[in-house]
């Protein structure tokens, strides 16, 4: 028996296996999609469908424990390239 890794979406709080979620990291104040996994730093996980809500609500500020909202332009670019 192996223990399945479980991550929680920062927007809807649903628990999922990591493959169902996008991992985001904060690098130099920017929210960066970590598609390959393993990027350094604190990670935040969310559903792709939850990403727009996260941007609108400013969820990354809390997820990454920032004083102000991080730059989400890289994430918006990523979401635009469906
Ligand atoms: Zn979600």
Coordinates of C-alpha atoms and ligand atoms in Angstrom, one line a residue:
X1 CA 0.0 0.0 0.0
X2 CA 1.2 3.4 -0.8
X3 CA -0.1 6.7 0.5
X4 CA -1.5 8.8 -2.3
X5 CA -0.4 12.4 -2.3
X6 CA -3.3 14.8 -1.9
X7 CA -3.3 18.5 -2.5
X8 CA -6.0 21.1 -1.8
X9 CA -7.1 23.6 -4.3
X10 CA -6.6 27.1 -2.8
X11 CA -9.8 28.4 -4.3
X12 CA -12.5 25.7 -3.8
X13 CA -10.6 23.7 -1.0
X14 CA -11.4 20.4 -2.7
X15 CA -8.7 17.7 -2.2
X16 CA -7.3 16.1 -5.3
X17 CA -4.4 14.1 -6.5
X18 CA -1.7 16.5 -7.8
X19 CA -2.4 15.4 -11.4
X20 CA -5.8 17.1 -11.3
X21 CA -4.3 20.4 -10.2
X22 CA -1.9 23.0 -11.5
X23 CA 1.1 23.8 -9.2
X24 CA 2.0 27.4 -8.9
X25 CA 5.1 28.9 -7.4
X26 CA 6.1 32.4 -6.4
X27 CA 9.3 33.6 -8.1
X28 CA 10.5 37.2 -7.7
X29 CA 7.0 38.3 -6.8
X30 CA 5.4 36.6 -9.8
X31 CA 3.0 33.6 -9.8
X32 CA 4.5 31.1 -12.2
X33 CA 2.8 27.8 -13.3
X34 CA 5.1 25.0 -12.4
X35 CA 4.1 22.5 -15.0
X36 CA 6.9 20.0 -14.6
X37 CA 6.8 20.1 -10.8
X38 CA 9.7 20.4 -8.5
X39 CA 10.3 24.2 -8.8
X40 CA 11.7 25.6 -5.6
X41 CA 9.8 27.6 -3.1
X42 CA 6.3 27.5 -1.7
X43 CA 3.8 25.9 -3.9
X44 CA 0.1 26.6 -4.3
X45 CA -2.3 24.2 -6.1
X46 CA -5.5 24.9 -7.9
X47 CA -7.8 23.6 -10.6
X48 CA -7.3 25.2 -13.9
X49 CA -11.0 26.1 -13.8
X50 CA -10.5 27.8 -10.5
X51 CA -7.6 30.0 -11.7
X52 CA -9.7 32.9 -12.8
X53 CA -11.5 33.0 -9.5
X54 CA -8.1 33.0 -7.8
X55 CA -7.0 36.0 -9.8
X56 CA -10.2 37.9 -9.2
X57 CA -10.2 37.2 -5.5
X58 CA -6.6 37.8 -5.0
X59 CA -6.2 34.4 -3.5
X60 CA -2.4 34.2 -4.2
X61 CA -1.7 37.0 -1.7
X62 CA -2.9 34.6 1.0
X63 CA -1.7 31.4 -0.5
X64 CA 1.9 32.8 -0.7
X65 CA 1.6 34.8 2.5
X66 CA 2.3 38.1 0.7
X67 CA 1.7 41.6 1.9
X68 CA 0.3 42.7 -1.5
X69 CA -1.0 40.8 -4.5
X70 CA 1.7 39.0 -6.5
X71 CA 2.0 39.6 -10.3
X72 CA -0.2 37.1 -12.1
X73 CA 0.6 38.1 -15.7
X74 CA 2.5 34.9 -16.2
X75 CA -0.5 32.9 -15.1
X76 CA -2.8 34.9 -17.3
X77 CA -0.5 34.2 -20.3
X78 CA -0.6 30.5 -19.4
X79 CA -4.4 30.5 -19.2
X80 CA -4.6 32.2 -22.5
X81 CA -2.6 29.4 -24.2
X82 CA -5.1 26.7 -23.9
Ligands
LIG1 ZN1 -10.6 24.3 -7.3

